[in-house]
mmCIF file of C-alpha atoms in Angstrom:
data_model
loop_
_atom_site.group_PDB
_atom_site.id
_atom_site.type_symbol
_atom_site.label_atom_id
_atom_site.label_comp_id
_atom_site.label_asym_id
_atom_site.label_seq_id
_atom_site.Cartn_x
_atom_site.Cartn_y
_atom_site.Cartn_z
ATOM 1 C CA UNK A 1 36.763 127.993 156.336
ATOM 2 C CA UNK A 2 39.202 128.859 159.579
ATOM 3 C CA UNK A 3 38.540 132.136 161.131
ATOM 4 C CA UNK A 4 41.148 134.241 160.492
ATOM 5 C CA UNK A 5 43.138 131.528 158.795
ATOM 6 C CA UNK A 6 45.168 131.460 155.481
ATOM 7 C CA UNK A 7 44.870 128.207 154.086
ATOM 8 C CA UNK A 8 47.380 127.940 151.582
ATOM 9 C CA UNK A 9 49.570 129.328 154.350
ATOM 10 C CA UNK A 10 49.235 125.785 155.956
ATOM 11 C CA UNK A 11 50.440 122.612 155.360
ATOM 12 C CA UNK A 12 48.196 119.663 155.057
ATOM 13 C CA UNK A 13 49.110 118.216 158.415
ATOM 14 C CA UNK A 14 48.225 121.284 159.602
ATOM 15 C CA UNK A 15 45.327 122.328 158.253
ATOM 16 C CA UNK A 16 43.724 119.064 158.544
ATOM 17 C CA UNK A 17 44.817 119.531 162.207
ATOM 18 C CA UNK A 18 43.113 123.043 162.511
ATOM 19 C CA UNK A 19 40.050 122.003 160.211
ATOM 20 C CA UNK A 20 39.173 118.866 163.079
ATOM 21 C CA UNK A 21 39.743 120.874 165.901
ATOM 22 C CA UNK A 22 36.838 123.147 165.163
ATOM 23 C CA UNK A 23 34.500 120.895 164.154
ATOM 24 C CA UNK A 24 35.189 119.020 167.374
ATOM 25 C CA UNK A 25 35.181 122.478 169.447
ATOM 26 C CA UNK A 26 31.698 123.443 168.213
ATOM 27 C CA UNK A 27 30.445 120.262 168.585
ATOM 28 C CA UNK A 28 30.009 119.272 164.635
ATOM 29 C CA UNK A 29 30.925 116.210 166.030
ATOM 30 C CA UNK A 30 29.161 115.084 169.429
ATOM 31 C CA UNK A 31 30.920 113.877 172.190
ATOM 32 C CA UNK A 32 30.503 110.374 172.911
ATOM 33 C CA UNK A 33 29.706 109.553 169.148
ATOM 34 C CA UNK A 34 32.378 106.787 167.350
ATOM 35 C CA UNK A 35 33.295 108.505 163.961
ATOM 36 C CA UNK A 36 33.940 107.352 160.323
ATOM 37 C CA UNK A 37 37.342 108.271 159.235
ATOM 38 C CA UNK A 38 36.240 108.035 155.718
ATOM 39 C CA UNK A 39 33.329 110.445 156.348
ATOM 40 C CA UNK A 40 35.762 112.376 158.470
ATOM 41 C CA UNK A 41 38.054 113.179 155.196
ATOM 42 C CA UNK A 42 35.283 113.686 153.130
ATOM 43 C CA UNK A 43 33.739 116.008 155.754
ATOM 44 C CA UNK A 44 37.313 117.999 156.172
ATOM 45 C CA UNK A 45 38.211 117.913 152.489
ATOM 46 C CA UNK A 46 41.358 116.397 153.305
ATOM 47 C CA UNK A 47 43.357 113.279 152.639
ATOM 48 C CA UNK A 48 43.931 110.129 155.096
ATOM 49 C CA UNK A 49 46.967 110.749 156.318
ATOM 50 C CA UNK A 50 46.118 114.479 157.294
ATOM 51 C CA UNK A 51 43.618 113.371 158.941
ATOM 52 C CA UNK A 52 45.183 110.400 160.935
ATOM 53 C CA UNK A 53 47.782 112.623 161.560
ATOM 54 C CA UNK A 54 45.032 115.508 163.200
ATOM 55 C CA UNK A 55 43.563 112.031 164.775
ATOM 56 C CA UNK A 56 46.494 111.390 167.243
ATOM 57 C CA UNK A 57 47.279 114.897 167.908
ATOM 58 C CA UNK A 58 44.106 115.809 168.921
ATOM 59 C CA UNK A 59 44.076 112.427 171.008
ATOM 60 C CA UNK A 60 46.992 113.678 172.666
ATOM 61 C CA UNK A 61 44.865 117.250 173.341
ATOM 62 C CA UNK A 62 41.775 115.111 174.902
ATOM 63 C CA UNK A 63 39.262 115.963 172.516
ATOM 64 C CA UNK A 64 39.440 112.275 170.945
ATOM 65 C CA UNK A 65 39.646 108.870 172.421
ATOM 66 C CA UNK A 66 41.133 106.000 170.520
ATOM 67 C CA UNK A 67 39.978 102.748 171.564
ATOM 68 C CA UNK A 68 42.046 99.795 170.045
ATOM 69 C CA UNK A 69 39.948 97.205 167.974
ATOM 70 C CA UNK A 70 36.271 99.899 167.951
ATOM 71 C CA UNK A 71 37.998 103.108 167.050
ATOM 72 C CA UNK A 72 38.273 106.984 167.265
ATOM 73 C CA UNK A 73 35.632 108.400 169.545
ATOM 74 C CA UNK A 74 34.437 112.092 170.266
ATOM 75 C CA UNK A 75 35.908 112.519 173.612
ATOM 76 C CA UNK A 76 32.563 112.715 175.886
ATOM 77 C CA UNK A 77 31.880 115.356 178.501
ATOM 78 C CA UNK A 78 31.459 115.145 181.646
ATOM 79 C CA UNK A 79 30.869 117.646 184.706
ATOM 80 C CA UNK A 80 33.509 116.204 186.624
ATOM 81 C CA UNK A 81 35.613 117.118 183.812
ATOM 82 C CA UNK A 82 34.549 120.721 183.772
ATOM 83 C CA UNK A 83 35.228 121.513 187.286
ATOM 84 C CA UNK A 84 38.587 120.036 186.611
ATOM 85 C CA UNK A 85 39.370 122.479 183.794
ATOM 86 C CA UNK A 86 37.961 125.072 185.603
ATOM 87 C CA UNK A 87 40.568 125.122 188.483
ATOM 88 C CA UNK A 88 43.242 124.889 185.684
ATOM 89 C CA UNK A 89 42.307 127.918 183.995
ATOM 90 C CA UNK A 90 42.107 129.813 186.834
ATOM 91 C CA UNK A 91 45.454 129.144 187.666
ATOM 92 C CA UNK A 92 46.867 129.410 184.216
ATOM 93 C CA UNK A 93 44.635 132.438 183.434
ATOM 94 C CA UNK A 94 46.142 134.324 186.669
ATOM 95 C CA UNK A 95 49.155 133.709 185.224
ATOM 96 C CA UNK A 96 48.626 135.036 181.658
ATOM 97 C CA UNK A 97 46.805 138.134 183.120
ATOM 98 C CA UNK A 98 49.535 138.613 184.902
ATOM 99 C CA UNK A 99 52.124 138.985 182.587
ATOM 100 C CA UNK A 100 49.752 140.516 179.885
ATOM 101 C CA UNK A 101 49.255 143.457 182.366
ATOM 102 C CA UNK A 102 53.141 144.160 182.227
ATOM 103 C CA UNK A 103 53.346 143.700 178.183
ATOM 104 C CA UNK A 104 50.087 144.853 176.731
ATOM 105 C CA UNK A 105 50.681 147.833 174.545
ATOM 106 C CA UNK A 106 48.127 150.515 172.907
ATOM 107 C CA UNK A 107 47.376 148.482 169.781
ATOM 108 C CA UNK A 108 46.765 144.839 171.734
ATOM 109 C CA UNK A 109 43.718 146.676 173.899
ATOM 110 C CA UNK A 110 42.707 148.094 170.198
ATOM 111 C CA UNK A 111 43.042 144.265 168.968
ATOM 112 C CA UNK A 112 40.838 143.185 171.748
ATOM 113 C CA UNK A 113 38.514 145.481 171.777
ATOM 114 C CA UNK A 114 37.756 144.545 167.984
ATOM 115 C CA UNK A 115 37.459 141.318 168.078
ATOM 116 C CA UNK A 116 35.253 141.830 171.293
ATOM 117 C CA UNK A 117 32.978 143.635 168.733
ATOM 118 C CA UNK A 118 33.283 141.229 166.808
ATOM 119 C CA UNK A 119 31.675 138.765 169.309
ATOM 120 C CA UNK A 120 28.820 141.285 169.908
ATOM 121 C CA UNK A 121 27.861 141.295 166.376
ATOM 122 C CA UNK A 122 27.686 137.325 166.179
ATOM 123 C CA UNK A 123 25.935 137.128 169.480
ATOM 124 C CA UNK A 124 23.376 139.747 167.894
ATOM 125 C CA UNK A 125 23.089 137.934 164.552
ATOM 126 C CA UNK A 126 22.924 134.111 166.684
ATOM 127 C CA UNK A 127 26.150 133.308 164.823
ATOM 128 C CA UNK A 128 26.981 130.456 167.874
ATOM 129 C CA UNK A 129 29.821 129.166 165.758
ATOM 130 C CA UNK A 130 31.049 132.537 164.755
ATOM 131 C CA UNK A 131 30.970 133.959 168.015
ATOM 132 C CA UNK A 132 32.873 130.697 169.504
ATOM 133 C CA UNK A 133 35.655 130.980 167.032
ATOM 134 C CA UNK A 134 35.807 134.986 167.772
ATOM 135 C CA UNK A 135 36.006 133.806 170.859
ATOM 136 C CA UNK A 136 39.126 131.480 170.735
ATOM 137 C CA UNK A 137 40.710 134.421 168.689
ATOM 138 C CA UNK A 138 40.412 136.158 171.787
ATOM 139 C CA UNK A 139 41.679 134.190 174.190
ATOM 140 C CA UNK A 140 44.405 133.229 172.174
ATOM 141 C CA UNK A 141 45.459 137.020 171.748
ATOM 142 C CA UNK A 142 45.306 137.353 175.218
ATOM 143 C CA UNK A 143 48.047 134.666 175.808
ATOM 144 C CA UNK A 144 50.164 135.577 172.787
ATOM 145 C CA UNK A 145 50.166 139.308 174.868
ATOM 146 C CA UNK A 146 51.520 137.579 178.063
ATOM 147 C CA UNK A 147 54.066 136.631 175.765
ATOM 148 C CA UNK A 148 55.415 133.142 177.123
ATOM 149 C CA UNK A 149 55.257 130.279 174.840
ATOM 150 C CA UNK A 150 54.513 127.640 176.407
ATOM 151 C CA UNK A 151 52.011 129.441 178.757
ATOM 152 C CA UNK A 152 50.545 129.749 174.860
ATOM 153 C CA UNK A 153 50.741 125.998 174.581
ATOM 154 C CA UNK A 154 48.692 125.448 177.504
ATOM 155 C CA UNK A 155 46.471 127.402 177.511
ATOM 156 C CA UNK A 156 45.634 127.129 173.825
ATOM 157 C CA UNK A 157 44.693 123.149 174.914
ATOM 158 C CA UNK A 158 42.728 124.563 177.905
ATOM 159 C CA UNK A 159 40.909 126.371 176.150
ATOM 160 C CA UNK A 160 39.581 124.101 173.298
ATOM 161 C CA UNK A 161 38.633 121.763 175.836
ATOM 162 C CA UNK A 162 36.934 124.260 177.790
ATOM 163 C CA UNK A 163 35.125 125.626 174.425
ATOM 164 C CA UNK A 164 33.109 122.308 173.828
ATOM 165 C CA UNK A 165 31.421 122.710 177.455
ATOM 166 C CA UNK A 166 30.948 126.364 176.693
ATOM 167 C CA UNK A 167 29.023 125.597 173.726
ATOM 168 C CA UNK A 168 26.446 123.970 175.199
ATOM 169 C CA UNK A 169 25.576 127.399 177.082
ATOM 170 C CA UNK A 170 25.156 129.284 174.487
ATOM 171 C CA UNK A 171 21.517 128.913 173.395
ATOM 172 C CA UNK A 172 21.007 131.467 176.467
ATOM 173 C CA UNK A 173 21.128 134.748 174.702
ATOM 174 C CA UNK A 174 21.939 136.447 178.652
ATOM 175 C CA UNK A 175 24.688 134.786 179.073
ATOM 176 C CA UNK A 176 26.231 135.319 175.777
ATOM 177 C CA UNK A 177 25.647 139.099 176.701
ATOM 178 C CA UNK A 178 27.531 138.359 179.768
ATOM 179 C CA UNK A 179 30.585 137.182 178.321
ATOM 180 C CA UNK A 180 30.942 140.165 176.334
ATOM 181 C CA UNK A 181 30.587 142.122 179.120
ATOM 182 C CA UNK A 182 33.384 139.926 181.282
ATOM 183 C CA UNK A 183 35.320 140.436 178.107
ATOM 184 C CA UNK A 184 35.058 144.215 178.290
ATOM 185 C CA UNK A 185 35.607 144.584 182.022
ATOM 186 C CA UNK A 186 39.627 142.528 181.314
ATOM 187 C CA UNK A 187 40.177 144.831 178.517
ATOM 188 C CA UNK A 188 39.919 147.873 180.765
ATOM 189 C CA UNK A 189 42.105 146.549 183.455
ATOM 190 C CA UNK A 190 44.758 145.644 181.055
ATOM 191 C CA UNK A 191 44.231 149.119 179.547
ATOM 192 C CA UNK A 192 44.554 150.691 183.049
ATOM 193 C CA UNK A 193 47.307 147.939 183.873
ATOM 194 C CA UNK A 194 46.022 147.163 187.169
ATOM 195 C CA UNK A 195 47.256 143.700 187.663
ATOM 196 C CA UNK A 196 44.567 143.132 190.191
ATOM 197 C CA UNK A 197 41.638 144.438 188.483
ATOM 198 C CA UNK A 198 42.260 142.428 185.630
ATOM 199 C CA UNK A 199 43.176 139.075 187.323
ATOM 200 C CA UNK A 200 39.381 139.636 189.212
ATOM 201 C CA UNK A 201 37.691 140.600 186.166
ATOM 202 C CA UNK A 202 39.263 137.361 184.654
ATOM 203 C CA UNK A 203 38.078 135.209 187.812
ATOM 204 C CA UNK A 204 34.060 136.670 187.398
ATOM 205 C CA UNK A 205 34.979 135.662 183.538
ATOM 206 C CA UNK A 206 35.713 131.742 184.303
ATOM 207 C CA UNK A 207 33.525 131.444 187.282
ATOM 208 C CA UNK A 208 30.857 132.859 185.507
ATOM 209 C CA UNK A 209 31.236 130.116 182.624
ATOM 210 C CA UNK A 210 30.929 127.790 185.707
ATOM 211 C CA UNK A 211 27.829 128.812 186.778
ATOM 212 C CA UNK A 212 26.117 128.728 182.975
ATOM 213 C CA UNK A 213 27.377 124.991 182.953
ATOM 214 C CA UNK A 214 26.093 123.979 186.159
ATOM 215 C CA UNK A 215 22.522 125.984 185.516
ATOM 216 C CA UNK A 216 22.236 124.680 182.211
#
């Protein structure tokens, strides 16, 4: 099941789509591993063409490789690659913050702050999947707030390829605490509108996912 998803809201394009993406986000399927498209339907409950369809999309996003004449690999990780997506979000995110300082309303910090909770109670309950996908939910909120649609776009494929690095940190019950924490300090910026204190609360937030990577 998607968090927070309706399927029959979806088509099957779409949901087949949404259905790969998370198991390739909390690494159901391991990077670096070639993968069965046959096993792939039968794993996503979804026909072939969905699924070829959800194939070259999320090609095109960099969470799959497709080598001609051996097939669809897990895209691999690499730290090189992580330091690379880490000076993208923080551009990107300075951006968003930015504009979500001038936009956020009363009910968006209420929205945050729940799913924020939300995150707490998985973290507490060792929910890794649950909190990651709580997680995504709230970065995504944050850059539907800013209110620019392709900033949305972006950041949306940032993110997911950020989230597969990120779950590799987060058998370290500290730093899960710490994100929450992060979390909490851009939520009172934006509540206080202070462009600055939220765009440095925001920084701590990604460098702080740097240093978890690079400590292991």
């Amino acid at each position: 099941m998607l968090l927070g998803e309706n399927p029959r809201a979806l088509s099957l394009n779409e949901l087949a789509y949404l259905r790969f993406k998370q198991a390739l986000i909390t690494l159901s399927y391991k990077p670096g591993d070639y993968l069965n498209t046959a096993q792939v339907m039968a794993d996503l409950e979804m026909g072939r063409t969905p699924v070829n369809q959800a194939i070259h999309r999320l090609a095109g996003e960099g969470l799959l490789q497709v080598i001609p004449r051996k097939g669809v690999m897990v895209a691999p990780l690499s730290i090189d690659d992580a330091l690379e997506l880490i000076e993208v979000r923080l551009a990107n995110e300075s951006l968003c913050i930015a504009l979500a300082c001038q936009r956020v309303t009363d009910s968006d910090i209420d929205a945050l702050r729940a799913i924020n909770q939300q995150i707490a109670a998985a973290s507490l309950q060792r929910d890794r999947i649950n909190m990651m996908l709580l997680d995504r939910q709230f970065h995504h909120l944050l850059a539907s707030i800013a209110g620019n649609s392709r900033l949305i776009d972006i950041l949306s494929v940032i993110h997911a390829q950020a989230q597969r690095f990120w779950a590799t940190t987060l058998s370290r019950e500290s730093h899960m605490q710490e994100v929450i924490a992060e979390h909490e300090a851009i939520i009172a910026a934006l509540a206080c509108q202070d462009p600055q204190a939220a765009e440095a609360a925001n920084r701590e937030h990604v460098l702080s996912f740097k240093r978890a990577l690079l400590t292991g």
